[in-house]
Every structure is written in structure tokens, then in C-alpha cells.
Coordinates of C-alpha atoms in Angstrom, one line a residue:
M1098 CA 35.6 -11.1 -23.6
W1099 CA 37.2 -8.3 -21.9
K1100 CA 40.6 -9.6 -20.2
G1101 CA 41.8 -8.0 -16.6
L1102 CA 38.1 -7.4 -15.7
I1103 CA 38.3 -6.7 -11.8
T1104 CA 34.9 -8.2 -10.9
D1105 CA 35.4 -7.0 -7.1
A1106 CA 34.9 -3.9 -8.2
F1107 CA 30.9 -4.5 -8.8
P1108 CA 28.7 -4.8 -5.8
D1109 CA 27.1 -8.1 -5.5
A1110 CA 23.7 -8.5 -7.2
P1111 CA 20.6 -9.1 -4.7
V1112 CA 19.8 -12.4 -4.2
G1113 CA 16.0 -12.8 -3.2
S1114 CA 13.7 -12.9 -6.0
F1115 CA 10.3 -10.9 -5.4
H1116 CA 7.2 -9.6 -6.9
W1117 CA 5.5 -6.4 -6.2
A1118 CA 2.4 -4.3 -7.4
P1119 CA 1.1 -0.8 -6.9
V1120 CA -2.0 0.0 -5.2
F1121 CA -4.0 2.9 -6.3
L1122 CA -6.6 5.0 -4.7
E1123 CA -9.5 6.5 -7.0
P1124 CA -10.5 9.8 -5.0
M1125 CA -13.7 9.7 -7.1
D1126 CA -14.7 6.4 -7.6
G1127 CA -15.5 5.6 -11.1
S1128 CA -13.7 8.7 -12.6
G1129 CA -10.7 6.4 -13.5
E1130 CA -8.3 8.9 -11.8
R1131 CA -5.9 7.2 -9.8
I1132 CA -2.8 7.9 -7.2
A1133 CA -0.5 5.3 -6.2
F1134 CA -0.5 5.3 -1.8
A1135 CA 1.1 2.0 -1.3
V1136 CA 3.5 -1.0 -3.1
V1137 CA 3.2 -4.2 -1.8
A1138 CA 6.3 -7.0 -2.1
Y1139 CA 6.2 -10.7 -1.5
D1140 CA 8.5 -13.6 -2.2
A1141 CA 7.2 -17.4 -2.7
A1142 CA 8.2 -18.1 0.9
G1143 CA 5.7 -16.0 2.2
W1144 CA 7.9 -12.6 3.4
S1145 CA 6.0 -9.6 2.3
Y1146 CA 6.4 -6.0 3.1
V1147 CA 3.7 -2.7 2.1
Q1148 CA 5.3 0.2 1.5
A1149 CA 3.2 3.8 2.0
T1150 CA 3.9 6.3 -0.9
L1151 CA 1.9 9.3 0.2
S1152 CA 3.0 11.6 3.2
Q1153 CA 0.3 13.3 5.4
A1154 CA 1.8 16.8 3.9
R1155 CA 1.1 16.2 0.5
L1156 CA -2.4 14.9 1.5
E1157 CA -2.9 18.4 2.9
C1158 CA -1.7 20.1 0.1
M1159 CA -3.8 17.9 -2.2
Y1160 CA -7.0 17.9 -0.3
G1161 CA -6.9 20.2 2.1
V1162 CA -9.7 19.6 5.3
R1163 CA -10.4 16.6 3.5
A1164 CA -6.9 14.9 3.8
A1165 CA -7.5 13.4 7.4
A1166 CA -10.3 11.4 6.1
I1167 CA -8.4 10.1 3.1
L1168 CA -5.3 9.7 5.3
G1169 CA -7.4 7.3 7.5
L1170 CA -8.6 5.2 4.4
I1171 CA -5.2 4.8 3.3
E1172 CA -3.9 3.4 6.6
L1173 CA -6.9 1.3 6.9
A1174 CA -6.4 -0.2 3.5
K1175 CA -2.7 -0.6 4.1
D1176 CA -3.0 -2.5 7.3
S1177 CA -5.8 -4.8 5.9
L1178 CA -3.7 -5.6 2.9
A1179 CA -0.4 -6.4 5.5
L1180 CA -2.7 -8.6 7.6
H1181 CA -4.1 -10.3 4.2
M1182 CA -0.1 -10.6 3.1
E1183 CA 0.9 -11.8 6.5
S1184 CA -1.7 -14.8 6.3
R1185 CA 0.2 -15.9 3.3
R1186 CA -2.8 -15.8 1.0
S1187 CA -2.5 -14.4 -2.5
L1188 CA -2.6 -10.8 -3.4
E1189 CA -5.0 -11.7 -6.2
G1190 CA -7.2 -12.8 -3.2
W1191 CA -7.2 -9.7 -1.3
I1192 CA -10.5 -7.7 -0.7
P1193 CA -10.2 -4.0 -0.4
P1194 CA -11.7 -2.5 2.6
F1195 CA -13.6 0.1 0.8
G1196 CA -14.4 1.0 -3.0
G1197 CA -12.1 2.9 -5.0
C1198 CA -9.0 0.9 -4.1
H1199 CA -7.4 -0.9 -6.8
V1200 CA -4.3 -3.4 -7.1
G1201 CA -2.3 -2.6 -10.1
V1202 CA 0.1 -4.7 -12.6
T1203 CA 2.2 -7.2 -10.7
R1204 CA 6.1 -7.4 -11.8
A1205 CA 9.2 -9.2 -10.7
S1206 CA 12.2 -7.8 -9.4
L1207 CA 15.6 -8.8 -7.4
A1208 CA 16.2 -7.5 -4.1
E1209 CA 17.5 -8.5 -0.6
T1210 CA 14.7 -8.0 1.4
P1211 CA 10.4 -7.5 0.6
R1212 CA 11.1 -3.9 1.6
D1213 CA 13.8 -3.3 -0.7
A1214 CA 11.5 -4.7 -3.5
A1215 CA 8.5 -2.4 -2.5
E1216 CA 10.8 0.7 -2.3
L1217 CA 12.1 0.0 -5.8
G1218 CA 8.7 -0.3 -6.8
A1219 CA 7.4 3.1 -5.3
K1220 CA 10.4 4.7 -7.1
L1221 CA 9.2 3.6 -10.5
V1222 CA 5.4 3.9 -10.1
A1223 CA 4.6 6.8 -7.2
S1224 CA 5.7 10.2 -8.4
L1225 CA 4.6 11.7 -5.2
W1226 CA 6.7 9.6 -2.9
K1227 CA 10.3 10.9 -1.6
P1228 CA 11.7 8.4 0.5
E1229 CA 14.0 11.3 2.1
A1230 CA 10.9 13.2 3.0
G1231 CA 9.5 10.3 4.7
N1232 CA 6.4 8.0 3.8
L1233 CA 3.0 8.0 5.4
M1234 CA 3.9 6.2 8.9
D1235 CA 7.3 8.0 8.9
Q1236 CA 5.1 11.3 9.6
R1237 CA 3.7 9.8 12.3
V1238 CA 6.3 7.3 13.6
S1239 CA 10.2 7.9 13.6
K1240 CA 12.6 5.8 12.5
S1241 CA 13.2 4.5 16.1
A1242 CA 10.0 2.9 16.0
M1243 CA 9.3 -0.4 14.7
D1244 CA 6.7 -2.2 12.5
A1245 CA 6.1 -5.9 12.5
D1246 CA 7.9 -6.6 9.4
Q1247 CA 11.1 -4.7 10.9
W1248 CA 10.8 -6.4 14.1
L1249 CA 10.7 -9.9 12.9
F1250 CA 13.7 -9.4 10.2
Q1251 CA 15.6 -7.6 12.9
I1252 CA 15.3 -10.7 15.4
R1253 CA 15.8 -13.4 12.6
A1254 CA 18.9 -11.8 11.7
E1255 CA 20.2 -11.6 15.4
V1256 CA 19.2 -15.2 15.8
I1257 CA 21.1 -16.4 12.4
N1258 CA 23.8 -14.4 13.3
S1259 CA 24.2 -16.7 16.4
N1260 CA 23.4 -19.9 14.7
P1261 CA 22.9 -20.0 11.1
A1262 CA 21.2 -23.6 11.0
F1263 CA 17.9 -21.8 12.9
E1264 CA 17.2 -19.6 9.6
A1265 CA 14.7 -22.4 8.3
R1266 CA 12.7 -22.2 11.4
F1267 CA 11.5 -18.8 10.9
N1268 CA 8.1 -18.2 9.1
R1269 CA 7.3 -21.8 8.8
E1270 CA 3.7 -23.5 8.1
V1271 CA 1.9 -26.1 10.5
R1272 CA -1.6 -27.7 10.3
V1273 CA -3.1 -26.9 13.6
K1274 CA -6.0 -29.2 13.0
P1275 CA -6.9 -32.1 10.5
G1276 CA -8.2 -30.7 7.4
A1277 CA -7.7 -27.2 8.3
S1278 CA -5.4 -24.7 6.2
P1279 CA -2.0 -24.2 7.5
T1280 CA -1.1 -21.8 9.7
R1281 CA 2.1 -19.7 9.8
V1282 CA 4.2 -19.2 12.6
G1283 CA 7.2 -16.6 13.2
Y1284 CA 8.9 -18.9 14.8
L1285 CA 9.1 -22.5 14.9
G1286 CA 12.1 -24.4 17.1
E1287 CA 12.3 -27.6 18.9
R1288 CA 11.3 -26.3 22.3
M1289 CA 9.8 -23.1 21.7
A1290 CA 7.2 -21.6 19.2
A1291 CA 6.7 -17.9 18.9
N1292 CA 5.1 -15.0 16.8
F1293 CA 5.8 -11.7 16.8
D1294 CA 4.2 -8.2 16.4
A1295 CA 4.6 -4.5 16.9
L1296 CA 2.0 -2.3 18.8
L1297 CA 2.3 1.1 17.1
P1298 CA -0.1 3.5 18.5
S1299 CA -2.0 3.8 15.3
N1300 CA -5.5 1.9 14.2
M1301 CA -4.9 0.2 17.4
T1302 CA -7.9 -1.8 17.3
M1303 CA -6.8 -3.5 14.2
R1304 CA -3.3 -4.2 15.8
R1305 CA -4.9 -5.5 18.7
Q1306 CA -6.8 -7.8 16.6
R1307 CA -4.0 -9.1 15.0
A1308 CA -2.0 -9.6 17.8
K1309 CA -4.2 -11.6 19.4
S1310 CA -5.2 -13.6 16.2
K1311 CA -1.3 -14.6 16.5
L1312 CA -1.6 -15.8 20.0
M1313 CA -4.8 -17.8 19.0
D1314 CA -2.6 -19.6 16.5
L1315 CA 0.1 -20.5 19.1
Q1316 CA -2.7 -21.5 21.7
A1317 CA -4.0 -24.1 18.8
L1318 CA -0.6 -25.2 18.1
R1319 CA -0.1 -25.9 22.0
R1320 CA -3.2 -27.7 22.2
Q1321 CA -1.8 -30.1 19.3
D1322 CA 1.7 -30.4 20.7
Q1323 CA 0.1 -31.3 24.0
L1324 CA -0.5 -34.7 22.3
L1325 CA 3.2 -35.0 21.2
N1326 CA 4.8 -33.4 24.4
T1327 CA 7.3 -31.7 22.4
R1328 CA 7.5 -27.8 22.7
H1329 CA 7.3 -26.1 26.0
T1330 CA 7.2 -22.7 25.4
Y1331 CA 4.7 -20.5 23.4
E1332 CA 5.3 -17.0 23.1
L1333 CA 4.2 -13.7 21.6
M1334 CA 7.0 -11.2 21.6
L1335 CA 5.6 -7.5 20.9
W1336 CA 7.5 -4.3 20.4
L1337 CA 6.4 -1.9 22.4
P1338 CA 6.9 2.1 22.5
H1339 CA 8.7 3.3 25.6
G1340 CA 7.9 6.7 27.4
S1341 CA 11.0 8.1 26.0
M1342 CA 10.1 8.6 22.4
P1343 CA 8.9 11.9 21.3
E1344 CA 7.2 10.9 18.4
F1345 CA 4.3 9.4 20.5
T1346 CA 2.1 11.2 23.0
E1347 CA 1.4 10.0 26.6
Q1348 CA -1.9 9.1 25.4
Q1349 CA -0.7 6.8 22.6
I1350 CA 1.5 5.0 25.0
D1351 CA -0.9 4.4 27.2
Q1352 CA -3.3 2.9 24.9
A1353 CA -0.4 0.7 23.4
H1354 CA 0.4 -0.4 27.2
S1355 CA -3.5 -1.0 27.8
A1356 CA -3.6 -3.4 24.7
F1357 CA -0.5 -5.2 25.9
L1358 CA -2.5 -6.0 29.2
E1359 CA -5.2 -7.2 27.5
L1360 CA -3.4 -9.4 25.6
E1361 CA -1.3 -10.6 28.5
E1362 CA -4.6 -11.3 30.4
F1363 CA -5.7 -13.7 27.4
A1364 CA -2.3 -15.4 27.1
D1365 CA -2.4 -16.1 31.0
R1366 CA -5.6 -17.9 30.8
E1367 CA -4.4 -19.9 27.7
D1368 CA -1.3 -21.1 29.3
L1369 CA 0.9 -18.7 27.0
R1370 CA 3.3 -15.9 27.4
V1371 CA 3.3 -12.4 25.8
C1372 CA 6.6 -10.4 26.5
S1373 CA 7.2 -6.8 25.6
M1374 CA 10.5 -5.9 24.1
Y1375 CA 12.2 -3.0 22.6
E1376 CA 15.5 -4.6 21.1
P1377 CA 15.4 -7.4 18.9
V1378 CA 18.4 -8.4 20.7
Q1379 CA 16.2 -9.0 23.6
A1380 CA 13.7 -11.6 21.5
A1381 CA 17.0 -13.3 20.1
A1382 CA 18.5 -14.0 23.2
R1383 CA 15.2 -15.6 24.5
I1384 CA 14.9 -17.6 21.3
L1385 CA 18.6 -18.8 22.1
Q1386 CA 18.2 -19.5 25.8
A1387 CA 14.7 -21.4 25.3
E1388 CA 16.4 -23.6 22.3
A1389 CA 19.6 -24.5 24.8
A1390 CA 17.6 -25.3 28.0

């Protein structure tokens, strides 16, 4: 045993335990040729992240005019898998949206967040992934944009920074109907229930459907709570791009805002609330204010 070892010189080990698996595309179904286009990571509590590993530029070099079609398939599979994992279902239960899409071997790792675990997996299995060059989404969305996982993690961090006791209120499961499967709610407090999502201007149809599904979960929870008279606020907090973001066209931003108005109209009919935000500190402040009321 070494004497006088200065342990402070070593960084702390990651505290999270995750599993991750690569997701492969078989360009010619049945050929056996496979390319890793994503890595999914998740933990026992239900936190997950799907990391894309193929850039649009590399696809264009490899497939030329076919790149756009392949990119569309990859985005479809990535969004389908992310939605499946958000519902806290097992990775083994995911049904790919098209043939030639396969999940690889699952491995374990330590990391701080599911995103860190997914990026570690990408470094180990995806030779075409270069994080400094940007991944599939980074080619279309700059670092100023927010995906659903980032949005939730940053809101959670802001809330916990102000009140550490609220950590257990995030990513909670609740049964909204007798005999039904548990529903996962982004934040489940004493006076507020909230879900979170991001209306990025890509695959807008799927993103709109996912956001509406989260509203419907809040709707079912509110109807159950009416019997108990517990919570008073049920809210979907949406990250929404604004007009000064050069990575989005005016048409894309208009589509995102149109989807928001559609969701807002649905929420108004059901006595729910939908809010558009850009900074996680805004969402955290709403949560803390609601719980203090």
C-alpha cells in the first residue's frame, strides 16, 4: 500500500450506473452489413438518452443522392426509440419502425448522466462518430437549441439547486386509472404536476403527438386528483425556438409555434396549461413558485 498518496489529485468517479447499446442500420436488408447510427443509454430509474452518431455530411459522402432518404429513416428510428424509452419500457420491447434496424449488445458503464453514458458508448462502437464535428442533430440544430432530455435535466438541476429536497419529485410514476400501467410524470409535487418537452422544428408531427400525449397524461392525473383535491396546477412546459435563432428558418419556427398554439387550444379545453419557454430557470421558477403558494 502506497503511503502519502494524494487522492485529491484524482477526479471523482462517476456516480451513475447505466446500461447502453448501439443501434445499427442495415442499408441492404439481409446483407449483414451494419452501421451504428445511434447509441441508447438508460438507468434503473428510467432516465434515458439516445445519441445519434452519423452526421449528414458523412451520409452524403457515403450515399450521395440517397443520403436524404437514409437520414429520414435514421431520424424516424431515433425519435421512435426515444419516445419508447421515455415511456419507461424495456429496450428489448422496442419495435423498430422499419426493417434493417437492429439493437446491439447491451453493456454497463458508470457516468454522470445518460447522455454521458451514450457518448461513451458512441466512442467505443461508432467509428464514424466525431463529437467535435457534430452528430446528426447538431448538423441541423446548434448548441443553443434544446432537446427534451436536456430540457428536463437542466430544469431539474435548477430546482434542486434551490431546494435539494425536490429531487425525488422528478421522473415519478403514478397510476392514473385502476389496473392501468403506471404513467411517468416529469415533476410530481404537492401543488403542481408538470411534464416537459421541446418543440424542435424536425419531425414535427411526431413531436406534436408526443407533447399531446404528455398533456393527456396530465389530463388523466388531474381527473384522478379531483377526487382527492390535492394539486392545483397541471402544466406542460415546452422549450420553443425563437426568431433570433439563425439555425432555423422562419418557416420552421412558424411550424413550431403553430404546433404550440394547437397544444394550447387542447389544454384550454381540459383546464390544463401549456407554457412556452426558452430558459430552464424560467421553468424552475414556475415550479418553485407554485409549490410555495
